[in-house]
């Protein structure tokens, strides 16, 4: 299996020596064992329960604080009638995994407090930091594209459990979410990112554990591969290149 995977990757990427890398996706399932940006994060990591558990105290203490009001007031008026109504709406949206910008922004705000207090740490797969480091040192552009907000993405990579380099933000060139780039299952979103980065769409390598996203990136003109990690749900990978470890990507990018 490994030799077949390696040969597939070589066939795809041997035409370039410095391919920019676009990384996604965020797991859409709510609840264990969901793990955001599951190409990078261990399967037992889940921020959503923390956000919900911290919400009542935040509402009680910060309901009228200027720092919190921008997140509160982004919600529909009916959700802002009182703290109880607000909490009920947030719980409902979270449990149904509704992807709206105002919920994502609030979650990022709640997670930030958890990270800053060390209550949260992102348990990164051990092959990710050395791969990101090597790509960065080689001058390769590495970009994150996620349905989670840009602020939430930065929190992830600032507060990992990597023993050698907990803060990985310096290894990443840029961040995109669906507010900036558009839906991850539409090819126009990938073309928009390539245009924003001023790099031809055909030069990019997109990595994700979501087959629909890989299909959209491919339709946009990118090279793409599916990342299979422990804890992934069932994936239909036939016809796609498979990556199980980032060292495979590094090897065949020749960086």
mmCIF file of C-alpha atoms in Angstrom:
data_model
loop_
_atom_site.group_PDB
_atom_site.id
_atom_site.type_symbol
_atom_site.label_atom_id
_atom_site.label_comp_id
_atom_site.label_asym_id
_atom_site.label_seq_id
_atom_site.Cartn_x
_atom_site.Cartn_y
_atom_site.Cartn_z
ATOM 1 C CA UNK A 1 0.000 0.000 0.000
ATOM 2 C CA UNK A 2 2.756 2.461 0.891
ATOM 3 C CA UNK A 3 4.611 1.917 -2.360
ATOM 4 C CA UNK A 4 1.388 2.459 -4.331
ATOM 5 C CA UNK A 5 0.616 5.637 -2.412
ATOM 6 C CA UNK A 6 4.146 6.914 -2.965
ATOM 7 C CA UNK A 7 4.005 6.201 -6.671
ATOM 8 C CA UNK A 8 0.665 8.025 -6.993
ATOM 9 C CA UNK A 9 2.074 11.075 -5.231
ATOM 10 C CA UNK A 10 5.190 11.036 -7.380
ATOM 11 C CA UNK A 11 3.115 10.917 -10.553
ATOM 12 C CA UNK A 12 1.082 13.901 -9.357
ATOM 13 C CA UNK A 13 3.783 16.184 -8.081
ATOM 14 C CA UNK A 14 7.063 15.369 -9.810
ATOM 15 C CA UNK A 15 6.523 18.242 -12.239
ATOM 16 C CA UNK A 16 7.382 20.930 -9.680
ATOM 17 C CA UNK A 17 10.076 21.593 -7.106
ATOM 18 C CA UNK A 18 8.339 24.227 -4.996
ATOM 19 C CA UNK A 19 4.568 23.766 -4.855
ATOM 20 C CA UNK A 20 2.550 26.061 -2.554
ATOM 21 C CA UNK A 21 0.411 24.076 -0.111
ATOM 22 C CA UNK A 22 -3.195 24.846 0.862
ATOM 23 C CA UNK A 23 -4.379 23.007 3.953
ATOM 24 C CA UNK A 24 -7.983 22.139 5.026
ATOM 25 C CA UNK A 25 -10.370 20.864 6.336
ATOM 26 C CA UNK A 26 -12.199 21.245 9.581
ATOM 27 C CA UNK A 27 -14.272 18.265 10.670
ATOM 28 C CA UNK A 28 -17.970 19.000 10.352
ATOM 29 C CA UNK A 29 -19.227 16.522 12.949
ATOM 30 C CA UNK A 30 -20.126 17.931 16.349
ATOM 31 C CA UNK A 31 -19.255 15.880 19.421
ATOM 32 C CA UNK A 32 -16.623 13.209 20.143
ATOM 33 C CA UNK A 33 -14.451 12.260 18.439
ATOM 34 C CA UNK A 34 -14.650 15.392 16.300
ATOM 35 C CA UNK A 35 -11.321 17.115 15.823
ATOM 36 C CA UNK A 36 -11.009 20.438 14.049
ATOM 37 C CA UNK A 37 -8.476 20.597 11.223
ATOM 38 C CA UNK A 38 -8.210 16.842 11.474
ATOM 39 C CA UNK A 39 -5.231 16.593 9.124
ATOM 40 C CA UNK A 40 -3.232 18.166 11.974
ATOM 41 C CA UNK A 41 -5.046 17.576 15.274
ATOM 42 C CA UNK A 42 -5.343 14.355 17.256
ATOM 43 C CA UNK A 43 -8.774 12.736 17.133
ATOM 44 C CA UNK A 44 -9.734 13.158 20.799
ATOM 45 C CA UNK A 45 -9.524 16.953 20.709
ATOM 46 C CA UNK A 46 -12.805 18.819 20.710
ATOM 47 C CA UNK A 47 -13.195 22.511 21.515
ATOM 48 C CA UNK A 48 -16.957 22.695 21.236
ATOM 49 C CA UNK A 49 -17.793 21.342 24.717
ATOM 50 C CA UNK A 50 -15.359 23.845 26.236
ATOM 51 C CA UNK A 51 -17.049 26.744 24.463
ATOM 52 C CA UNK A 52 -20.477 25.642 25.668
ATOM 53 C CA UNK A 53 -19.348 24.971 29.238
ATOM 54 C CA UNK A 54 -17.717 28.383 29.523
ATOM 55 C CA UNK A 55 -20.614 30.260 27.933
ATOM 56 C CA UNK A 56 -22.886 30.735 31.025
ATOM 57 C CA UNK A 57 -20.164 32.386 33.105
ATOM 58 C CA UNK A 58 -19.101 34.577 30.166
ATOM 59 C CA UNK A 59 -22.675 35.736 29.651
ATOM 60 C CA UNK A 60 -23.083 36.469 33.342
ATOM 61 C CA UNK A 61 -19.842 38.410 33.634
ATOM 62 C CA UNK A 62 -19.487 40.084 30.237
ATOM 63 C CA UNK A 63 -22.979 40.530 28.789
ATOM 64 C CA UNK A 64 -22.622 44.319 28.578
ATOM 65 C CA UNK A 65 -18.837 44.531 28.201
ATOM 66 C CA UNK A 66 -17.697 46.387 25.101
ATOM 67 C CA UNK A 67 -15.327 43.537 24.194
ATOM 68 C CA UNK A 68 -18.159 40.992 24.231
ATOM 69 C CA UNK A 69 -20.929 43.132 22.731
ATOM 70 C CA UNK A 70 -19.507 42.932 19.213
ATOM 71 C CA UNK A 71 -19.980 39.159 19.299
ATOM 72 C CA UNK A 72 -23.370 39.337 21.009
ATOM 73 C CA UNK A 73 -24.764 41.974 18.664
ATOM 74 C CA UNK A 74 -23.790 39.996 15.561
ATOM 75 C CA UNK A 75 -26.523 37.465 16.443
ATOM 76 C CA UNK A 76 -30.134 37.950 15.278
ATOM 77 C CA UNK A 77 -32.151 40.332 17.451
ATOM 78 C CA UNK A 78 -34.342 37.540 18.826
ATOM 79 C CA UNK A 79 -31.260 35.840 20.291
ATOM 80 C CA UNK A 80 -30.230 39.010 22.108
ATOM 81 C CA UNK A 81 -33.368 39.478 24.193
ATOM 82 C CA UNK A 82 -31.685 38.099 27.296
ATOM 83 C CA UNK A 83 -28.845 35.820 28.375
ATOM 84 C CA UNK A 84 -31.051 32.732 28.500
ATOM 85 C CA UNK A 85 -32.286 33.192 24.956
ATOM 86 C CA UNK A 86 -28.760 33.817 23.743
ATOM 87 C CA UNK A 87 -27.370 30.671 25.374
ATOM 88 C CA UNK A 88 -30.233 28.585 24.001
ATOM 89 C CA UNK A 89 -29.582 29.796 20.437
ATOM 90 C CA UNK A 90 -25.833 29.180 20.710
ATOM 91 C CA UNK A 91 -26.370 25.631 21.996
ATOM 92 C CA UNK A 92 -28.867 24.860 19.259
ATOM 93 C CA UNK A 93 -26.639 26.179 16.472
ATOM 94 C CA UNK A 94 -23.617 24.332 17.858
ATOM 95 C CA UNK A 95 -25.389 21.001 18.229
ATOM 96 C CA UNK A 96 -26.745 21.251 14.686
ATOM 97 C CA UNK A 97 -23.294 22.321 13.427
ATOM 98 C CA UNK A 98 -24.753 25.354 11.683
ATOM 99 C CA UNK A 99 -21.921 27.211 9.978
ATOM 100 C CA UNK A 100 -22.714 30.903 10.346
ATOM 101 C CA UNK A 101 -20.094 33.598 10.762
ATOM 102 C CA UNK A 102 -21.447 35.060 14.008
ATOM 103 C CA UNK A 103 -21.355 31.663 15.752
ATOM 104 C CA UNK A 104 -17.820 30.970 14.539
ATOM 105 C CA UNK A 105 -16.691 34.372 15.784
ATOM 106 C CA UNK A 106 -18.214 33.778 19.222
ATOM 107 C CA UNK A 107 -16.595 30.344 19.463
ATOM 108 C CA UNK A 108 -13.242 31.901 18.631
ATOM 109 C CA UNK A 109 -13.747 34.439 21.420
ATOM 110 C CA UNK A 110 -14.576 31.692 23.945
ATOM 111 C CA UNK A 111 -11.709 29.475 22.815
ATOM 112 C CA UNK A 112 -9.237 32.341 23.091
ATOM 113 C CA UNK A 113 -9.925 32.594 26.814
ATOM 114 C CA UNK A 114 -9.381 28.847 27.146
ATOM 115 C CA UNK A 115 -6.077 28.924 25.320
ATOM 116 C CA UNK A 116 -4.801 31.974 27.182
ATOM 117 C CA UNK A 117 -5.586 30.308 30.518
ATOM 118 C CA UNK A 118 -3.942 27.047 29.332
ATOM 119 C CA UNK A 119 -7.251 25.211 29.726
ATOM 120 C CA UNK A 120 -6.968 24.301 26.041
ATOM 121 C CA UNK A 121 -4.033 22.994 24.037
ATOM 122 C CA UNK A 122 -4.217 21.687 20.486
ATOM 123 C CA UNK A 123 -2.744 18.143 20.410
ATOM 124 C CA UNK A 124 -0.929 18.252 17.095
ATOM 125 C CA UNK A 125 0.088 15.149 15.138
ATOM 126 C CA UNK A 126 3.870 14.775 15.604
ATOM 127 C CA UNK A 127 4.664 14.837 11.873
ATOM 128 C CA UNK A 128 3.046 18.254 11.357
ATOM 129 C CA UNK A 129 5.554 20.656 13.026
ATOM 130 C CA UNK A 130 8.665 19.271 11.275
ATOM 131 C CA UNK A 131 6.877 19.272 7.919
ATOM 132 C CA UNK A 132 5.664 22.851 8.317
ATOM 133 C CA UNK A 133 9.154 23.862 9.463
ATOM 134 C CA UNK A 134 10.849 22.319 6.446
ATOM 135 C CA UNK A 135 8.378 23.836 4.002
ATOM 136 C CA UNK A 136 8.813 27.264 5.593
ATOM 137 C CA UNK A 137 12.607 27.083 5.569
ATOM 138 C CA UNK A 138 12.490 26.094 1.903
ATOM 139 C CA UNK A 139 10.488 29.195 1.037
ATOM 140 C CA UNK A 140 7.293 27.300 0.283
ATOM 141 C CA UNK A 141 3.967 29.121 0.779
ATOM 142 C CA UNK A 142 1.682 27.265 3.226
ATOM 143 C CA UNK A 143 -1.857 28.546 3.702
ATOM 144 C CA UNK A 144 -4.755 27.415 5.906
ATOM 145 C CA UNK A 145 -8.318 27.333 4.546
ATOM 146 C CA UNK A 146 -10.996 26.403 7.048
ATOM 147 C CA UNK A 147 -14.668 26.829 7.843
ATOM 148 C CA UNK A 148 -13.539 27.967 11.278
ATOM 149 C CA UNK A 149 -12.841 31.672 11.628
ATOM 150 C CA UNK A 150 -9.373 33.031 10.924
ATOM 151 C CA UNK A 151 -9.056 34.007 14.582
ATOM 152 C CA UNK A 152 -9.867 30.446 15.660
ATOM 153 C CA UNK A 153 -7.312 29.061 13.209
ATOM 154 C CA UNK A 154 -4.605 31.289 14.652
ATOM 155 C CA UNK A 155 -5.481 30.176 18.183
ATOM 156 C CA UNK A 156 -5.028 26.535 17.160
ATOM 157 C CA UNK A 157 -1.586 27.062 15.774
ATOM 158 C CA UNK A 158 -0.466 29.420 18.521
ATOM 159 C CA UNK A 159 -1.293 26.985 21.331
ATOM 160 C CA UNK A 160 -0.302 23.452 20.284
ATOM 161 C CA UNK A 161 1.177 20.744 22.485
ATOM 162 C CA UNK A 162 4.301 20.449 20.323
ATOM 163 C CA UNK A 163 7.291 20.019 22.639
ATOM 164 C CA UNK A 164 9.715 21.647 20.218
ATOM 165 C CA UNK A 165 7.630 24.529 18.857
ATOM 166 C CA UNK A 166 4.197 25.105 20.444
ATOM 167 C CA UNK A 167 3.521 28.261 18.415
ATOM 168 C CA UNK A 168 3.397 27.321 14.717
ATOM 169 C CA UNK A 169 1.996 30.577 13.350
ATOM 170 C CA UNK A 170 5.364 31.722 12.062
ATOM 171 C CA UNK A 171 5.428 28.747 9.697
ATOM 172 C CA UNK A 172 2.150 29.679 7.989
ATOM 173 C CA UNK A 173 1.861 32.288 5.291
ATOM 174 C CA UNK A 174 -1.835 33.126 5.512
ATOM 175 C CA UNK A 175 -5.286 32.036 6.690
ATOM 176 C CA UNK A 176 -8.651 31.893 4.902
ATOM 177 C CA UNK A 177 -12.146 31.055 6.111
ATOM 178 C CA UNK A 178 -15.464 30.747 4.317
ATOM 179 C CA UNK A 179 -16.299 34.392 4.970
ATOM 180 C CA UNK A 180 -13.188 35.495 3.080
ATOM 181 C CA UNK A 181 -12.949 32.821 0.383
ATOM 182 C CA UNK A 182 -16.422 31.293 0.145
ATOM 183 C CA UNK A 183 -17.779 27.728 0.601
ATOM 184 C CA UNK A 184 -15.193 24.973 0.619
ATOM 185 C CA UNK A 185 -17.148 22.781 -1.788
ATOM 186 C CA UNK A 186 -17.142 25.372 -4.587
ATOM 187 C CA UNK A 187 -14.252 25.618 -7.025
ATOM 188 C CA UNK A 188 -14.489 29.411 -7.165
ATOM 189 C CA UNK A 189 -13.296 29.572 -3.534
ATOM 190 C CA UNK A 190 -10.005 27.901 -4.412
ATOM 191 C CA UNK A 191 -9.529 30.100 -7.442
ATOM 192 C CA UNK A 192 -10.130 33.142 -5.225
ATOM 193 C CA UNK A 193 -7.409 32.046 -2.777
ATOM 194 C CA UNK A 194 -4.923 31.420 -5.579
ATOM 195 C CA UNK A 195 -5.674 34.839 -7.025
ATOM 196 C CA UNK A 196 -5.310 36.521 -3.614
ATOM 197 C CA UNK A 197 -1.933 34.844 -3.104
ATOM 198 C CA UNK A 198 -0.880 35.772 -6.657
ATOM 199 C CA UNK A 199 0.093 32.173 -7.427
ATOM 200 C CA UNK A 200 -1.394 30.313 -10.392
ATOM 201 C CA UNK A 201 -4.143 27.929 -9.308
ATOM 202 C CA UNK A 202 -2.460 25.050 -11.146
ATOM 203 C CA UNK A 203 0.644 25.317 -8.963
ATOM 204 C CA UNK A 204 -1.152 24.577 -5.689
ATOM 205 C CA UNK A 205 -1.352 21.329 -3.735
ATOM 206 C CA UNK A 206 -4.522 21.097 -1.623
ATOM 207 C CA UNK A 207 -4.668 18.642 1.300
ATOM 208 C CA UNK A 208 -7.890 17.747 3.108
ATOM 209 C CA UNK A 209 -9.781 14.857 4.693
ATOM 210 C CA UNK A 210 -12.978 15.944 2.933
ATOM 211 C CA UNK A 211 -13.573 14.326 -0.454
ATOM 212 C CA UNK A 212 -16.003 17.031 -1.606
ATOM 213 C CA UNK A 213 -13.415 19.709 -0.881
ATOM 214 C CA UNK A 214 -10.718 17.789 -2.728
ATOM 215 C CA UNK A 215 -13.069 17.446 -5.695
ATOM 216 C CA UNK A 216 -13.772 21.196 -5.678
ATOM 217 C CA UNK A 217 -10.073 22.058 -5.493
ATOM 218 C CA UNK A 218 -9.360 19.673 -8.352
ATOM 219 C CA UNK A 219 -12.164 21.210 -10.420
ATOM 220 C CA UNK A 220 -10.589 24.608 -9.761
ATOM 221 C CA UNK A 221 -7.343 23.374 -11.276
ATOM 222 C CA UNK A 222 -5.334 22.538 -8.161
ATOM 223 C CA UNK A 223 -3.472 19.334 -7.485
ATOM 224 C CA UNK A 224 -5.061 17.671 -4.462
ATOM 225 C CA UNK A 225 -4.787 14.708 -2.119
ATOM 226 C CA UNK A 226 -6.844 13.229 0.700
ATOM 227 C CA UNK A 227 -5.258 13.097 4.157
ATOM 228 C CA UNK A 228 -6.235 9.937 6.030
ATOM 229 C CA UNK A 229 -5.726 10.185 9.794
ATOM 230 C CA UNK A 230 -6.700 8.002 12.773
ATOM 231 C CA UNK A 231 -10.260 8.889 13.711
ATOM 232 C CA UNK A 232 -11.363 9.893 10.209
ATOM 233 C CA UNK A 233 -14.863 8.864 9.305
ATOM 234 C CA UNK A 234 -15.425 6.597 6.293
ATOM 235 C CA UNK A 235 -13.915 8.125 3.164
ATOM 236 C CA UNK A 236 -14.459 7.316 -0.492
ATOM 237 C CA UNK A 237 -10.898 7.658 -1.697
ATOM 238 C CA UNK A 238 -11.019 5.773 -4.994
ATOM 239 C CA UNK A 239 -9.383 7.782 -7.742
ATOM 240 C CA UNK A 240 -7.622 10.134 -5.331
ATOM 241 C CA UNK A 241 -4.072 10.297 -4.062
ATOM 242 C CA UNK A 242 -3.835 9.365 -0.370
ATOM 243 C CA UNK A 243 -1.523 10.947 2.217
ATOM 244 C CA UNK A 244 -1.185 9.340 5.650
ATOM 245 C CA UNK A 245 1.771 11.319 6.958
ATOM 246 C CA UNK A 246 3.113 14.761 6.082
ATOM 247 C CA UNK A 247 6.576 13.321 5.515
ATOM 248 C CA UNK A 248 5.149 11.856 2.291
ATOM 249 C CA UNK A 249 4.216 15.329 1.102
ATOM 250 C CA UNK A 250 7.608 16.754 1.956
ATOM 251 C CA UNK A 251 9.433 13.961 0.140
ATOM 252 C CA UNK A 252 7.606 14.396 -3.115
ATOM 253 C CA UNK A 253 7.614 18.160 -3.095
ATOM 254 C CA UNK A 254 11.433 17.826 -3.022
ATOM 255 C CA UNK A 255 11.842 20.577 -0.467
#
